[in-house]
Coordinates of C-alpha atoms in Angstrom, one line a residue:
M191 CA 147.1 381.1 30.7
A192 CA 146.2 382.8 34.0
N193 CA 144.0 379.9 35.0
I194 CA 146.9 377.5 35.2
F195 CA 148.0 379.5 38.3
R196 CA 144.6 379.2 40.0
K197 CA 145.0 378.4 43.7
K198 CA 143.3 376.3 46.3
T199 CA 142.4 378.1 49.5
L200 CA 143.0 376.8 53.1
Q201 CA 139.2 376.7 53.4
D202 CA 139.0 374.5 50.2
I203 CA 141.5 372.1 51.8
S204 CA 139.5 372.1 55.1
N205 CA 136.3 371.2 53.2
E206 CA 138.0 368.4 51.3
I207 CA 139.3 366.9 54.5
S208 CA 135.8 366.8 55.9
L209 CA 134.5 365.3 52.7
H210 CA 137.1 362.5 52.6
D211 CA 136.7 361.8 56.2
S212 CA 132.9 361.4 56.0
A213 CA 131.5 357.9 56.4
Q214 CA 129.2 358.4 53.5
E215 CA 132.1 358.8 51.1
G216 CA 133.8 355.7 52.5
A217 CA 137.1 357.2 51.4
G218 CA 138.6 358.2 54.7
L219 CA 142.1 357.0 55.6
K220 CA 142.7 355.5 59.0
K221 CA 143.9 358.1 61.6
V222 CA 146.3 355.9 63.6
L223 CA 149.6 357.8 63.7
N224 CA 151.0 359.6 66.7
V225 CA 154.2 361.5 67.5
K226 CA 156.1 358.3 68.1
D227 CA 155.0 356.7 64.9
L228 CA 155.8 359.9 62.9
T229 CA 159.2 360.2 64.5
L230 CA 160.1 356.6 63.8
M231 CA 158.8 356.9 60.3
G232 CA 161.2 359.8 59.7
V233 CA 164.1 357.9 61.2
A234 CA 163.1 354.9 59.0
A235 CA 163.3 357.0 55.9
V236 CA 166.6 358.8 56.7
I237 CA 168.6 356.1 58.5
G238 CA 168.9 353.7 55.6
G239 CA 171.3 353.3 52.7
G240 CA 173.1 356.5 53.5
I241 CA 174.6 355.4 56.8
F242 CA 175.6 352.0 55.4
T243 CA 177.0 353.3 52.0
T244 CA 177.5 357.0 51.3
I245 CA 179.1 357.8 54.7
G246 CA 182.2 356.0 53.5
S247 CA 182.9 358.1 50.4
A248 CA 182.1 361.3 52.4
A249 CA 184.6 360.2 55.1
Y250 CA 187.3 359.5 52.4
N251 CA 187.0 363.1 51.0
G252 CA 186.5 364.9 54.3
G253 CA 188.2 362.8 56.9
P254 CA 186.8 362.9 60.5
G255 CA 185.7 366.5 59.8
V256 CA 182.9 365.1 57.6
I257 CA 180.8 365.5 60.8
F258 CA 180.7 369.2 59.9
L259 CA 179.0 368.3 56.6
F260 CA 176.3 366.3 58.4
V261 CA 175.7 369.3 60.7
I262 CA 175.5 371.7 57.7
T263 CA 173.1 369.4 55.8
A264 CA 171.0 368.8 58.9
I265 CA 170.7 372.6 59.4
T266 CA 169.6 373.0 55.8
C267 CA 167.1 370.2 56.1
G268 CA 166.0 371.7 59.5
F269 CA 165.0 374.9 57.8
C270 CA 162.9 372.9 55.3
A271 CA 161.5 370.7 58.0
L272 CA 160.2 373.7 59.9
C273 CA 158.5 374.9 56.7
Y274 CA 157.0 371.5 56.1
A275 CA 155.8 371.5 59.7
E276 CA 154.2 374.9 59.2
F277 CA 152.3 373.7 56.2
A278 CA 151.4 370.3 57.8
A279 CA 150.0 372.1 60.8
R280 CA 147.8 374.3 58.6
I281 CA 146.9 371.7 55.9
P282 CA 146.6 368.3 57.5
T283 CA 146.0 366.3 54.4
A284 CA 147.8 363.9 52.1
G285 CA 149.9 365.5 49.3
S286 CA 152.9 367.0 51.1
A287 CA 154.8 369.6 49.0
Y288 CA 152.3 369.1 46.1
T289 CA 149.3 370.3 48.2
Y290 CA 151.4 373.1 49.8
S291 CA 152.4 374.5 46.4
Y292 CA 148.8 374.4 45.2
V293 CA 147.9 376.8 48.0
S294 CA 151.0 379.0 47.7
F295 CA 151.8 379.2 44.0
G296 CA 148.9 377.7 42.0
E297 CA 148.0 374.7 40.0
V298 CA 150.7 374.4 37.4
V299 CA 153.5 374.8 40.0
A300 CA 151.7 372.2 42.1
W301 CA 151.7 369.8 39.2
I302 CA 155.4 370.5 38.6
I303 CA 156.3 369.8 42.2
G304 CA 154.1 366.6 42.3
W305 CA 155.9 365.4 39.1
A306 CA 159.2 366.2 40.8
L307 CA 158.3 364.2 43.8
I308 CA 158.1 361.1 41.7
L309 CA 161.8 361.6 41.3
E310 CA 162.3 361.7 45.0
Y311 CA 160.1 358.8 46.0
A312 CA 159.9 356.4 43.0
I313 CA 163.4 356.9 41.6
G314 CA 164.9 357.3 45.1
N315 CA 163.5 353.9 45.9
I316 CA 165.1 352.4 42.9
V317 CA 168.5 353.4 44.3
V318 CA 167.6 352.0 47.7
A319 CA 166.3 348.7 46.2
I320 CA 169.5 348.2 44.2
S321 CA 171.6 348.9 47.3
W322 CA 169.4 346.4 49.3
S323 CA 170.1 343.8 46.6
A324 CA 173.9 344.3 46.8
Y325 CA 173.9 343.8 50.6
F326 CA 171.5 340.8 50.3
N327 CA 173.8 339.1 47.8
N328 CA 176.8 339.7 50.1
I329 CA 174.9 337.9 52.9
L330 CA 174.0 335.0 50.6
S331 CA 177.7 334.7 49.6
A332 CA 178.8 334.6 53.2
M333 CA 176.3 331.7 53.8
G334 CA 177.8 329.8 50.8
L335 CA 174.8 330.6 48.5
H336 CA 175.4 332.2 45.1
L337 CA 172.9 333.5 42.7
P338 CA 174.0 333.6 39.0
N339 CA 175.6 337.0 38.3
W340 CA 173.0 337.7 35.6
L341 CA 170.3 337.7 38.3
T342 CA 172.0 340.2 40.6
V343 CA 172.6 343.3 38.5
G344 CA 170.5 345.5 36.1
F345 CA 170.9 345.2 32.4
Q346 CA 172.0 348.8 32.1
T347 CA 174.8 348.4 34.7
A348 CA 176.1 345.3 32.9
L349 CA 176.0 347.0 29.5
M350 CA 177.9 350.0 30.8
K351 CA 180.7 347.9 32.3
Y352 CA 180.9 346.0 29.0
N353 CA 181.2 349.1 27.0
E354 CA 183.8 350.6 29.4
A355 CA 185.9 347.4 29.0
L356 CA 185.7 347.6 25.2
Q357 CA 186.8 351.2 25.2
S358 CA 189.7 350.5 27.6
G359 CA 190.8 347.4 25.6
L360 CA 190.2 345.1 28.5
P361 CA 189.0 341.5 28.2
V362 CA 185.2 341.0 28.3
N363 CA 184.9 337.2 28.5
E364 CA 184.3 337.2 32.3
L365 CA 181.8 340.0 32.3
V366 CA 178.1 339.5 33.1
Y367 CA 177.0 340.9 29.8
T368 CA 179.1 338.3 27.9
Q369 CA 178.2 335.3 30.0
A370 CA 174.5 335.9 30.5
P371 CA 172.0 333.5 28.8
R372 CA 170.4 334.9 25.7
I373 CA 167.0 334.8 24.0
L374 CA 167.0 335.7 20.3
G375 CA 170.5 337.1 20.9
I376 CA 169.5 339.4 23.7
P377 CA 171.3 338.8 27.0
I378 CA 168.9 338.1 30.0
I379 CA 170.2 340.3 32.8
I380 CA 167.9 341.3 35.7
N381 CA 168.3 342.4 39.4
L382 CA 166.0 339.7 40.8
P383 CA 166.5 340.4 44.6
A384 CA 165.7 344.1 44.1
F385 CA 162.6 343.2 42.2
V386 CA 161.4 340.8 44.9
I387 CA 161.9 343.2 47.8
V388 CA 160.0 346.0 46.1
V389 CA 157.1 343.6 45.4
L390 CA 157.0 342.4 49.0
V391 CA 157.2 346.0 50.4
S392 CA 154.5 347.2 48.1
I393 CA 152.2 344.4 49.2
L394 CA 152.8 345.5 52.8
A395 CA 152.1 349.1 51.9
Y396 CA 148.9 348.0 50.2
I397 CA 147.6 346.0 53.2
G398 CA 147.4 349.0 55.4
I399 CA 149.0 351.9 57.2
R400 CA 148.6 350.2 60.6
E401 CA 150.5 347.1 59.5
S402 CA 153.1 349.3 57.7
K403 CA 153.7 351.5 60.8
K404 CA 154.1 348.5 63.1
T405 CA 156.7 346.9 60.7
A406 CA 158.5 350.2 60.1
N407 CA 158.6 350.9 63.9
A408 CA 160.0 347.5 64.6
M409 CA 162.7 347.8 62.0
V410 CA 163.7 351.3 63.2
M411 CA 164.0 350.0 66.8
V412 CA 166.3 347.2 65.6
K413 CA 168.3 349.7 63.5
I414 CA 168.9 352.0 66.3
A415 CA 169.9 349.1 68.6
V416 CA 172.4 347.9 66.0
L417 CA 173.9 351.4 65.6
L418 CA 174.2 351.9 69.3
L419 CA 176.0 348.5 69.5
V420 CA 178.3 349.7 66.6
A421 CA 179.0 352.9 68.5
G422 CA 179.7 351.1 71.8
V423 CA 182.0 348.4 70.3
G424 CA 183.7 351.1 68.1
I425 CA 184.4 353.4 71.0
W426 CA 185.7 350.5 73.1
Y427 CA 188.0 349.5 70.3
I428 CA 189.3 353.0 69.6
F429 CA 190.3 353.7 73.2
S430 CA 191.4 350.2 74.1
N431 CA 193.7 349.9 71.0
D432 CA 194.7 353.6 71.1
T433 CA 193.6 354.3 67.5
A434 CA 192.3 357.8 68.4
S435 CA 195.3 359.1 66.4
N436 CA 193.2 358.4 63.3
W437 CA 191.2 361.5 64.1
S438 CA 194.3 363.6 63.3
P439 CA 194.4 365.5 61.0
F440 CA 190.7 366.2 61.6
L441 CA 190.3 368.1 58.3
P442 CA 193.0 366.5 56.0
N443 CA 191.6 368.1 52.9
G444 CA 190.2 371.3 54.5
M445 CA 186.6 372.3 54.2
S446 CA 186.8 371.9 50.4
G447 CA 187.3 368.2 51.0
V448 CA 184.4 368.1 53.4
L449 CA 182.1 369.8 50.9
K450 CA 182.9 367.3 48.1
G451 CA 180.6 364.9 49.9
V452 CA 177.6 367.3 49.7
S453 CA 175.6 365.1 47.2
A454 CA 176.3 361.8 49.0
V455 CA 175.4 363.2 52.4
F456 CA 172.3 365.1 51.3
F457 CA 171.1 361.9 49.6
A458 CA 171.5 360.2 53.0
Y459 CA 169.1 362.7 54.5
I460 CA 166.3 362.8 52.0
G461 CA 163.0 361.2 53.1
F462 CA 162.1 363.0 56.3
D463 CA 159.5 364.9 54.3
A464 CA 157.8 361.6 53.5
V465 CA 156.3 362.0 57.0
S466 CA 154.2 364.9 55.8
T467 CA 152.5 362.7 53.2
T468 CA 150.7 360.8 56.0
A469 CA 149.1 363.9 57.6
E470 CA 145.6 362.7 56.8
E471 CA 146.4 359.5 58.7
C472 CA 147.7 361.4 61.8
A473 CA 145.4 361.6 64.8
N474 CA 146.4 365.1 65.7
P475 CA 148.5 366.6 62.8
Q476 CA 148.6 370.2 64.0
R477 CA 150.4 369.0 67.2
D478 CA 152.1 365.8 66.2
M479 CA 153.3 366.3 62.6
P480 CA 155.8 369.1 63.4
K481 CA 157.2 367.3 66.4
G482 CA 157.7 364.0 64.4
M483 CA 159.6 365.7 61.6
I484 CA 161.9 367.7 63.9
Y485 CA 162.5 364.9 66.4
S486 CA 163.4 362.5 63.6
L487 CA 165.9 365.0 62.0
I488 CA 167.6 365.5 65.4
I489 CA 167.9 361.8 66.1
C490 CA 169.3 361.1 62.6
T491 CA 171.8 363.8 62.8
V492 CA 173.2 362.6 66.2
I493 CA 173.4 359.0 64.8
Y494 CA 175.2 360.2 61.6
I495 CA 177.8 362.2 63.6
V496 CA 178.5 359.5 66.2
T497 CA 178.8 356.9 63.4
A498 CA 181.2 359.0 61.3
L499 CA 183.4 359.7 64.3
V500 CA 183.5 356.0 65.2
I501 CA 184.4 354.6 61.8
T502 CA 187.1 357.3 61.2
G503 CA 188.5 356.5 64.6
M504 CA 188.7 352.8 64.0
V505 CA 190.2 353.0 60.5
N506 CA 192.1 355.8 58.9
Y507 CA 189.9 357.9 56.6
A508 CA 192.2 357.3 53.6
E509 CA 191.2 353.6 53.6
F510 CA 187.6 354.3 52.7
E511 CA 188.3 354.9 49.0
N512 CA 185.7 353.1 46.9
V513 CA 184.3 351.3 49.9
A514 CA 180.6 350.7 49.4
D515 CA 179.9 349.1 52.8
P516 CA 181.9 351.2 55.3
L517 CA 180.4 349.9 58.5
A518 CA 180.9 346.2 57.6
F519 CA 184.4 347.2 56.2
V520 CA 185.8 348.6 59.4
F521 CA 184.9 345.5 61.4
E522 CA 186.3 343.2 58.8
K523 CA 189.4 345.4 58.8
I524 CA 189.9 344.8 62.6
N525 CA 189.3 341.1 62.2
M526 CA 185.7 341.1 63.5
Q527 CA 184.3 339.4 60.4
K528 CA 181.3 338.0 62.2
F529 CA 180.3 341.4 63.5
G530 CA 180.7 342.7 59.9
F531 CA 178.3 340.1 58.7
F532 CA 175.9 341.2 61.4
I533 CA 176.2 344.8 60.1
S534 CA 175.4 343.6 56.6
L535 CA 172.2 342.0 57.9
S536 CA 171.4 345.4 59.6
A537 CA 172.0 347.2 56.3
V538 CA 169.4 345.0 54.6
L539 CA 166.9 345.8 57.4
A540 CA 167.7 349.5 57.1
A541 CA 167.1 349.6 53.4
T542 CA 163.9 347.7 53.8
S543 CA 162.4 350.3 56.1
V544 CA 163.4 353.1 53.7
L545 CA 161.6 351.3 50.9
L546 CA 158.5 350.9 53.0
V547 CA 158.3 354.6 53.9
F548 CA 158.8 355.7 50.3
Q549 CA 156.3 353.2 49.0
I550 CA 153.8 354.6 51.5
G551 CA 154.6 358.2 50.4
Q552 CA 154.4 358.0 46.6
P553 CA 150.8 356.7 46.3
R554 CA 149.5 359.5 48.6
I555 CA 151.0 362.1 46.4
W556 CA 149.2 360.6 43.4
M557 CA 146.0 360.3 45.4
A558 CA 146.1 364.0 46.2
M559 CA 146.7 364.9 42.6
S560 CA 143.9 362.7 41.5
R561 CA 141.5 364.2 44.0
D562 CA 142.2 367.6 42.3
G563 CA 141.4 366.1 38.9
L564 CA 145.0 366.4 37.6
L565 CA 145.2 362.6 37.3
P566 CA 142.4 360.1 36.5
S567 CA 140.1 359.2 39.4
R568 CA 141.4 355.7 39.8
F569 CA 144.5 357.1 41.4
S570 CA 142.5 358.4 44.4
K571 CA 140.4 355.2 44.9
V572 CA 140.8 353.9 48.5
S573 CA 140.6 350.2 49.1
P574 CA 137.4 349.5 51.0
T575 CA 139.1 346.6 52.8
F576 CA 142.5 348.0 53.7
K577 CA 141.7 351.8 53.6
T578 CA 144.8 352.6 51.5
P579 CA 145.1 354.1 48.0
G580 CA 145.0 350.7 46.3
F581 CA 145.5 351.5 42.6
S582 CA 148.2 354.1 43.3
T583 CA 150.1 351.8 45.6
F584 CA 150.0 349.0 43.0
L585 CA 151.2 351.3 40.3
A586 CA 154.0 352.8 42.4
G587 CA 155.2 349.3 43.2
A588 CA 155.0 348.2 39.5
L589 CA 156.9 351.3 38.4
V590 CA 159.8 350.8 40.9
A591 CA 159.9 347.0 40.6
G592 CA 160.0 347.2 36.8
L593 CA 162.8 349.7 36.7
V594 CA 165.0 348.0 39.3
L595 CA 165.2 344.9 37.1
V596 CA 167.3 346.7 34.5
I597 CA 168.4 350.2 35.5
D598 CA 171.7 351.5 36.9
D599 CA 171.5 353.2 40.3
K600 CA 174.3 355.8 39.8
L601 CA 172.2 357.5 37.1
M602 CA 169.3 357.9 39.5
T603 CA 171.0 359.4 42.6
D604 CA 171.5 363.0 41.3
L605 CA 168.0 363.1 39.8
T606 CA 166.5 362.1 43.2
S607 CA 168.5 364.9 44.9
I608 CA 167.4 367.5 42.3
G609 CA 163.7 366.6 42.7
T610 CA 163.9 366.6 46.4
L611 CA 165.7 370.0 46.6
F612 CA 163.3 371.5 44.1
A613 CA 160.4 370.5 46.5
F614 CA 162.3 371.9 49.4
V615 CA 162.7 375.3 47.7
L616 CA 159.1 375.6 46.8
V617 CA 157.9 374.5 50.3
S618 CA 160.2 377.0 52.0
G619 CA 159.2 379.7 49.5
G620 CA 155.6 378.9 49.9
V621 CA 155.6 379.6 53.6
L622 CA 156.5 383.2 52.8
L623 CA 153.3 383.6 50.9
L624 CA 151.0 382.1 53.5
P625 CA 148.7 384.5 55.4
K626 CA 149.7 385.3 58.9
L627 CA 147.8 383.6 61.6
E628 CA 147.6 384.4 65.3
K629 CA 149.3 381.8 67.5
Q630 CA 147.0 379.1 68.8
K631 CA 147.7 376.7 71.6
G632 CA 148.6 373.2 70.3
R633 CA 149.3 374.5 66.7
F634 CA 152.9 374.8 65.4
S635 CA 154.1 378.0 63.9
I636 CA 157.5 379.0 62.7
P637 CA 159.0 381.7 64.9
Y638 CA 159.2 385.0 63.1
I639 CA 162.7 386.5 62.8
N640 CA 162.9 389.6 60.6
A641 CA 165.4 388.7 57.8
Q642 CA 165.5 392.2 56.3
F643 CA 169.1 393.0 57.4
I644 CA 170.3 389.6 58.5
F645 CA 169.9 388.0 55.0
L646 CA 171.4 391.1 53.3
I647 CA 174.5 390.6 55.4
I648 CA 174.6 386.9 54.6
Y649 CA 174.2 387.6 50.9
S650 CA 177.0 390.2 51.0
V651 CA 179.4 387.9 52.8
T652 CA 178.5 385.1 50.3
I653 CA 179.4 387.4 47.4
F654 CA 182.7 388.4 49.1
F655 CA 183.8 384.8 49.6
F656 CA 182.7 383.7 46.1
R657 CA 184.0 386.8 44.4
N658 CA 186.7 385.0 42.4
R659 CA 184.4 382.3 41.3
I660 CA 181.8 384.9 40.2
S661 CA 184.4 386.9 38.3
N662 CA 185.8 383.8 36.5
A663 CA 182.3 382.6 35.6
I664 CA 181.4 385.9 34.1
S665 CA 184.8 386.2 32.2
N666 CA 184.5 382.7 30.8
F667 CA 180.8 382.7 30.3
G668 CA 179.9 380.0 27.7
N669 CA 183.3 378.3 28.0
D670 CA 183.2 376.8 31.5
G671 CA 180.3 374.6 30.9
Y672 CA 176.8 374.5 32.4
Q673 CA 178.0 374.2 36.0
E674 CA 179.2 377.8 36.3
I675 CA 176.1 379.0 34.5
L676 CA 174.0 377.3 37.2
F677 CA 176.2 379.0 39.8
L678 CA 175.5 382.5 38.3
I679 CA 171.8 381.7 38.2
F680 CA 172.0 380.9 41.9
I681 CA 173.7 384.3 42.6
L682 CA 171.0 386.1 40.6
L683 CA 168.1 384.3 42.2
T684 CA 169.4 384.8 45.7
G685 CA 170.0 388.5 44.8
I686 CA 166.4 388.8 43.9
L687 CA 165.4 387.0 47.1
T688 CA 167.6 389.4 49.1
V689 CA 165.8 392.4 47.6
Q690 CA 162.4 390.9 48.2
T691 CA 163.3 390.0 51.8
F692 CA 164.5 393.6 52.4
R693 CA 161.3 395.0 50.9
K694 CA 158.8 392.7 52.6
K695 CA 160.6 391.8 55.8
Y696 CA 160.3 388.1 55.2
S697 CA 160.9 385.6 58.0
L698 CA 164.5 384.3 58.3
I699 CA 164.0 380.6 58.5
P700 CA 162.0 380.1 55.2
V701 CA 164.4 382.5 53.4
L702 CA 167.4 380.4 54.6
G703 CA 165.7 377.3 53.5
V704 CA 165.2 378.6 50.0
A705 CA 168.8 379.9 49.7
S706 CA 170.6 376.9 51.1
C707 CA 168.6 374.4 49.0
L708 CA 169.2 376.5 45.8
Y709 CA 172.9 376.3 46.5
L710 CA 172.9 372.5 46.9
M711 CA 171.0 372.2 43.7
V712 CA 173.5 374.1 41.6
E713 CA 176.3 371.9 43.0
I714 CA 174.7 368.8 41.4
P715 CA 176.4 367.9 38.1
A716 CA 174.9 369.8 35.2
K717 CA 174.4 366.7 33.0
S718 CA 171.7 365.6 35.5
W719 CA 169.9 368.9 35.0
V720 CA 169.4 368.1 31.3
V721 CA 167.6 364.9 32.3
F722 CA 165.7 366.7 35.0
F723 CA 164.4 369.3 32.5
G724 CA 163.5 366.6 30.1
W725 CA 161.4 364.9 32.9
M726 CA 159.7 368.2 33.7
T727 CA 158.9 368.8 30.0
L728 CA 157.2 365.4 29.9
G729 CA 155.2 366.3 33.0
L730 CA 154.0 369.6 31.5
I731 CA 152.9 367.8 28.4
I732 CA 150.7 365.5 30.5
Y733 CA 149.4 368.5 32.5
F734 CA 148.3 370.5 29.4
S735 CA 146.9 367.5 27.6
Y736 CA 144.9 366.1 30.6
G737 CA 145.3 367.8 34.0
K738 CA 144.4 371.4 32.9
Q739 CA 141.1 370.4 31.4
H740 CA 140.1 367.9 34.1
S741 CA 141.1 370.0 37.1
R742 CA 138.4 370.4 39.8
L743 CA 139.1 374.1 39.8
N744 CA 138.2 374.2 36.1
K745 CA 134.6 373.2 36.9

């Protein structure tokens, strides 16, 4: 079993980069991305469905003080972004957390993380595509155009609503599941707009990184312009109509209310790590990749905070209950319906840019896994015409497009967050295992801060504040459900991390990245963990039946 933990060295990676860049191989990717492109790509991935959807539910729970949650989440992502940047500077190749884990932890862990990244990119895109479809249908309705209901939702969503109505004793005659046309008694219910946009975006991702970056950059510029306009109009309205009183109370439900939105807000932030998947297409990855990731995270955090303050100033936080389109909602609430329609158009554009970045990222993960022999060689084939991973791009598009036709997005959100946080934990932990290098001009390196005593103090304070929860979880072990078991596992793992940090004098930033992501993971509903472990089990079956034997390191 020892050979499943075989590792790739930094020299191995360097040799592979040279090989894939060689003209004789004809497999090199175009090196066309710079700091601006990478920053805008990060903004494109993060400023999407979150700011147009989940910010509403987070504001309802936390009030105007939800801005603290954006800051907390940004700091957590910042720790991880610095760790990604460290790896990207040392290993400028496609693969992201998968490749980084191969160097730090070994092959089987790399496979697990690669498999988990499918949850982040592919399944995350399912959520975004379904959100895109909802906004697009709203736009069509505003224009007097109406698609049949059975072409605007997934089969699973329609079936769930039908079953809920039956259980509640409510009428079902008007439901989509009842009214949809049938073939052989089976209702035909598909989310056609979501399917179409995924196909179009996948075609763009297939055509080339240069064309994709130009499109993504243009959409980001438009998004930022729209959000600046929203902020300007919103601030004018707040102070000209004296609605600043909506900011009081600032924390109506205390910090516990703010923290209720952790899942929603974190989902809004995922995607900045997709930048690291394009390292091989970056002209100067050691210099530009870290800057692009950090710049994009800072820009997105400022945008989220300003937007949250504006919408909670225009409309009282309590009115955001069950509001799926908060930005459009606030302008409709103040009788600016045309501006609300404009916001809906912007939401469609925002979601499109997220789809594009994720559809670029997923195939490059598969390409890296295929190069290592863990997936069939077809996954690493680069189109001779477009210089993109053609087969992987096609398959990623087919996977997402097929699932969005029928699946329910609410079942996918938590799985996406778990997969993403899992990757963040391993990347942050992996930095702790990298050999120390002397600082070089033009190469990013995480500043070393001795965490020996600092993290011990942080862990002790955490135990003090959570002492009642820990005591109750231990007393009611086996009766409180899986959530409290997950919490105890978090306490145990961070305890081990504290001991190791004290012994080996680990650097503070990666340690904080591991601990903060572990905590967010255990706060995700336990039922989603069952599905996650099932997904991981399937991945391990594939690894042991194919990847282990065909691995390049096995030859």
